């Protein structure tokens, strides 16, 4: 291609919120591979600046900052918005309700408002299978969501708002409902979410893997390489417009089975400490037939192989000290006792 023709190609510009985080940083990489001009917005509350691809433009800030959002939408004139920023701690969300809704719901609405005003071509939203609550399994997109925790409620509210914005303003969207994603760059220091990271980090430190209840809860664990590439490529697929997709692995495992697999891979005898059961959905795994058909998925990462990759990466960065949740706890009644030492400000 000669220089003249190359100059006539319009740059595709995308905003990625949460792009310094775990899944977000992998989506950034894939978008850059697809020749997007990427702007990352992240407040670094759960992500790390060194996760961000050097070819991306990084802006430190929050989706709750409407002045900043207005400025960057005007400055960059985005084609697409990929909204991955969230505080995704389902269990903790019961005790930080205002914080949860401000960040996960109101922050999302701020982005939707500006996406409508600036005529964004498509809004890509990472929701969660938390929207289903204690529903029949495997969970399919045709089920009526009935979320049971404030995190899931906020995610479903954003889904509903996107549909309303599409009907009235023509804002196109694609919604992904991932679940239990793991892999390289996961925040090992977060003690409230990402059971796989918690188990690996504790094992490296010689601490027990803490299991709430009997450990027979079931989840399907999904490697990030089975999620990020499809989120990135969705905007190039017209048929995925205004659709909702479960995205992740099919096979469920109990938490005890997960602990056994991690112990075996790390060459350590299982060291499990049971804690009182907490308020959570017992069985949560999804059907992905719609997603696999739309994206022509032929292969997914095997759990054992994926954990081996994550363990190798984790050993390179070494064990991490748990970070405290640095916002006030709004309700402390029924708070799991094991969390209290990890919270800075109880009510």
PDB file of N, CA, C and O in Angstrom, residues 113-142:
ATOM      1  N   UNK A 113     -24.249   7.971  28.727  1.00  0.00           N
ATOM      2  CA  UNK A 113     -24.696   9.320  28.356  1.00  0.00           C
ATOM      3  C   UNK A 113     -23.785   9.929  27.294  1.00  0.00           C
ATOM      4  O   UNK A 113     -24.247  10.459  26.279  1.00  0.00           O
ATOM      5  N   UNK A 114     -22.481   9.867  27.540  1.00  0.00           N
ATOM      6  CA  UNK A 114     -21.536  10.468  26.596  1.00  0.00           C
ATOM      7  C   UNK A 114     -21.468   9.691  25.287  1.00  0.00           C
ATOM      8  O   UNK A 114     -21.248  10.273  24.220  1.00  0.00           O
ATOM      9  N   UNK A 115     -21.671   8.388  25.362  1.00  0.00           N
ATOM     10  CA  UNK A 115     -21.675   7.582  24.135  1.00  0.00           C
ATOM     11  C   UNK A 115     -22.853   7.948  23.243  1.00  0.00           C
ATOM     12  O   UNK A 115     -22.738   7.958  22.010  1.00  0.00           O
ATOM     13  N   UNK A 116     -23.991   8.245  23.862  1.00  0.00           N
ATOM     14  CA  UNK A 116     -25.146   8.709  23.093  1.00  0.00           C
ATOM     15  C   UNK A 116     -24.852  10.075  22.485  1.00  0.00           C
ATOM     16  O   UNK A 116     -25.067  10.306  21.286  1.00  0.00           O
ATOM     17  N   UNK A 117     -24.360  11.004  23.305  1.00  0.00           N
ATOM     18  CA  UNK A 117     -24.098  12.368  22.832  1.00  0.00           C
ATOM     19  C   UNK A 117     -23.085  12.402  21.694  1.00  0.00           C
ATOM     20  O   UNK A 117     -23.204  13.201  20.759  1.00  0.00           O
ATOM     21  N   UNK A 118     -22.069  11.538  21.777  1.00  0.00           N
ATOM     22  CA  UNK A 118     -21.002  11.556  20.774  1.00  0.00           C
ATOM     23  C   UNK A 118     -21.196  10.510  19.681  1.00  0.00           C
ATOM     24  O   UNK A 118     -20.295  10.282  18.873  1.00  0.00           O
ATOM     25  N   UNK A 119     -22.356   9.892  19.659  1.00  0.00           N
ATOM     26  CA  UNK A 119     -22.726   8.948  18.591  1.00  0.00           C
ATOM     27  C   UNK A 119     -21.691   7.841  18.413  1.00  0.00           C
ATOM     28  O   UNK A 119     -21.227   7.565  17.303  1.00  0.00           O
ATOM     29  N   UNK A 120     -21.342   7.219  19.541  1.00  0.00           N
ATOM     30  CA  UNK A 120     -20.416   6.091  19.516  1.00  0.00           C
ATOM     31  C   UNK A 120     -21.019   4.967  18.673  1.00  0.00           C
ATOM     32  O   UNK A 120     -22.219   4.685  18.749  1.00  0.00           O
ATOM     33  N   UNK A 121     -20.193   4.312  17.874  1.00  0.00           N
ATOM     34  CA  UNK A 121     -20.694   3.265  16.975  1.00  0.00           C
ATOM     35  C   UNK A 121     -21.187   2.040  17.731  1.00  0.00           C
ATOM     36  O   UNK A 121     -22.158   1.404  17.329  1.00  0.00           O
ATOM     37  N   UNK A 122     -20.467   1.686  18.803  1.00  0.00           N
ATOM     38  CA  UNK A 122     -20.926   0.563  19.616  1.00  0.00           C
ATOM     39  C   UNK A 122     -20.313   0.642  21.006  1.00  0.00           C
ATOM     40  O   UNK A 122     -19.155   1.022  21.158  1.00  0.00           O
ATOM     41  N   UNK A 123     -21.108   0.237  21.987  1.00  0.00           N
ATOM     42  CA  UNK A 123     -20.709   0.221  23.390  1.00  0.00           C
ATOM     43  C   UNK A 123     -20.584  -1.245  23.788  1.00  0.00           C
ATOM     44  O   UNK A 123     -21.566  -1.982  23.798  1.00  0.00           O
ATOM     45  N   UNK A 124     -19.362  -1.670  24.117  1.00  0.00           N
ATOM     46  CA  UNK A 124     -19.111  -3.054  24.507  1.00  0.00           C
ATOM     47  C   UNK A 124     -19.043  -3.109  26.032  1.00  0.00           C
ATOM     48  O   UNK A 124     -18.214  -2.436  26.650  1.00  0.00           O
ATOM     49  N   UNK A 125     -19.900  -3.914  26.625  1.00  0.00           N
ATOM     50  CA  UNK A 125     -20.014  -3.952  28.071  1.00  0.00           C
ATOM     51  C   UNK A 125     -19.750  -5.355  28.604  1.00  0.00           C
ATOM     52  O   UNK A 125     -20.346  -6.325  28.142  1.00  0.00           O
ATOM     53  N   UNK A 126     -18.844  -5.450  29.576  1.00  0.00           N
ATOM     54  CA  UNK A 126     -18.640  -6.723  30.255  1.00  0.00           C
ATOM     55  C   UNK A 126     -19.528  -6.752  31.487  1.00  0.00           C
ATOM     56  O   UNK A 126     -19.269  -6.076  32.473  1.00  0.00           O
ATOM     57  N   UNK A 127     -20.576  -7.528  31.381  1.00  0.00           N
ATOM     58  CA  UNK A 127     -21.484  -7.753  32.493  1.00  0.00           C
ATOM     59  C   UNK A 127     -20.958  -8.951  33.281  1.00  0.00           C
ATOM     60  O   UNK A 127     -19.747  -9.078  33.474  1.00  0.00           O
ATOM     61  N   UNK A 128     -21.818  -9.841  33.716  1.00  0.00           N
ATOM     62  CA  UNK A 128     -21.394 -10.975  34.540  1.00  0.00           C
ATOM     63  C   UNK A 128     -22.521 -11.986  34.621  1.00  0.00           C
ATOM     64  O   UNK A 128     -23.704 -11.621  34.529  1.00  0.00           O
ATOM     65  N   UNK A 129     -22.180 -13.266  34.828  1.00  0.00           N
ATOM     66  CA  UNK A 129     -23.266 -14.221  35.061  1.00  0.00           C
ATOM     67  C   UNK A 129     -23.857 -14.036  36.453  1.00  0.00           C
ATOM     68  O   UNK A 129     -24.825 -14.709  36.810  1.00  0.00           O
ATOM     69  N   UNK A 130     -23.304 -13.094  37.226  1.00  0.00           N
ATOM     70  CA  UNK A 130     -23.936 -12.741  38.505  1.00  0.00           C
ATOM     71  C   UNK A 130     -25.347 -12.211  38.296  1.00  0.00           C
ATOM     72  O   UNK A 130     -26.148 -12.209  39.232  1.00  0.00           O
ATOM     73  N   UNK A 131     -25.675 -11.779  37.070  1.00  0.00           N
ATOM     74  CA  UNK A 131     -27.026 -11.280  36.812  1.00  0.00           C
ATOM     75  C   UNK A 131     -28.069 -12.392  36.951  1.00  0.00           C
ATOM     76  O   UNK A 131     -29.248 -12.120  37.204  1.00  0.00           O
ATOM     77  N   UNK A 132     -27.664 -13.651  36.796  1.00  0.00           N
ATOM     78  CA  UNK A 132     -28.622 -14.755  36.841  1.00  0.00           C
ATOM     79  C   UNK A 132     -29.048 -15.110  38.260  1.00  0.00           C
ATOM     80  O   UNK A 132     -30.137 -15.627  38.472  1.00  0.00           O
ATOM     81  N   UNK A 133     -28.174 -14.887  39.254  1.00  0.00           N
ATOM     82  CA  UNK A 133     -28.477 -15.299  40.613  1.00  0.00           C
ATOM     83  C   UNK A 133     -28.558 -16.807  40.722  1.00  0.00           C
ATOM     84  O   UNK A 133     -27.877 -17.547  40.002  1.00  0.00           O
ATOM     85  N   UNK A 134     -29.409 -17.288  41.630  1.00  0.00           N
ATOM     86  CA  UNK A 134     -29.600 -18.741  41.787  1.00  0.00           C
ATOM     87  C   UNK A 134     -30.625 -19.207  40.767  1.00  0.00           C
ATOM     88  O   UNK A 134     -31.793 -19.450  41.075  1.00  0.00           O
ATOM     89  N   UNK A 135     -30.179 -19.330  39.542  1.00  0.00           N
ATOM     90  CA  UNK A 135     -31.045 -19.719  38.445  1.00  0.00           C
ATOM     91  C   UNK A 135     -30.761 -21.160  38.066  1.00  0.00           C
ATOM     92  O   UNK A 135     -29.847 -21.792  38.607  1.00  0.00           O
ATOM     93  N   UNK A 136     -31.530 -21.694  37.129  1.00  0.00           N
ATOM     94  CA  UNK A 136     -31.253 -23.047  36.672  1.00  0.00           C
ATOM     95  C   UNK A 136     -29.913 -23.082  35.959  1.00  0.00           C
ATOM     96  O   UNK A 136     -29.463 -22.092  35.390  1.00  0.00           O
ATOM     97  N   UNK A 137     -29.234 -24.206  36.033  1.00  0.00           N
ATOM     98  CA  UNK A 137     -27.940 -24.367  35.369  1.00  0.00           C
ATOM     99  C   UNK A 137     -28.024 -25.477  34.327  1.00  0.00           C
ATOM    100  O   UNK A 137     -28.779 -26.433  34.499  1.00  0.00           O
ATOM    101  N   UNK A 138     -27.243 -25.374  33.246  1.00  0.00           N
ATOM    102  CA  UNK A 138     -26.405 -24.219  32.921  1.00  0.00           C
ATOM    103  C   UNK A 138     -27.252 -23.003  32.549  1.00  0.00           C
ATOM    104  O   UNK A 138     -28.311 -23.134  31.964  1.00  0.00           O
ATOM    105  N   UNK A 139     -26.758 -21.828  32.926  1.00  0.00           N
ATOM    106  CA  UNK A 139     -27.486 -20.595  32.701  1.00  0.00           C
ATOM    107  C   UNK A 139     -27.411 -20.199  31.228  1.00  0.00           C
ATOM    108  O   UNK A 139     -26.335 -20.174  30.644  1.00  0.00           O
ATOM    109  N   UNK A 140     -28.553 -19.902  30.647  1.00  0.00           N
ATOM    110  CA  UNK A 140     -28.613 -19.515  29.239  1.00  0.00           C
ATOM    111  C   UNK A 140     -29.169 -18.100  29.131  1.00  0.00           C
ATOM    112  O   UNK A 140     -29.864 -17.611  30.027  1.00  0.00           O
ATOM    113  N   UNK A 141     -28.864 -17.451  28.005  1.00  0.00           N
ATOM    114  CA  UNK A 141     -29.230 -16.055  27.832  1.00  0.00           C
ATOM    115  C   UNK A 141     -30.745 -15.822  27.849  1.00  0.00           C
ATOM    116  O   UNK A 141     -31.201 -14.700  28.088  1.00  0.00           O
ATOM    117  N   UNK A 142     -31.530 -16.854  27.574  1.00  0.00           N
ATOM    118  CA  UNK A 142     -32.983 -16.700  27.545  1.00  0.00           C
ATOM    119  C   UNK A 142     -33.618 -16.703  28.933  1.00  0.00           C
ATOM    120  O   UNK A 142     -34.806 -16.398  29.070  1.00  0.00           O
TER     121      UNK A 142
END
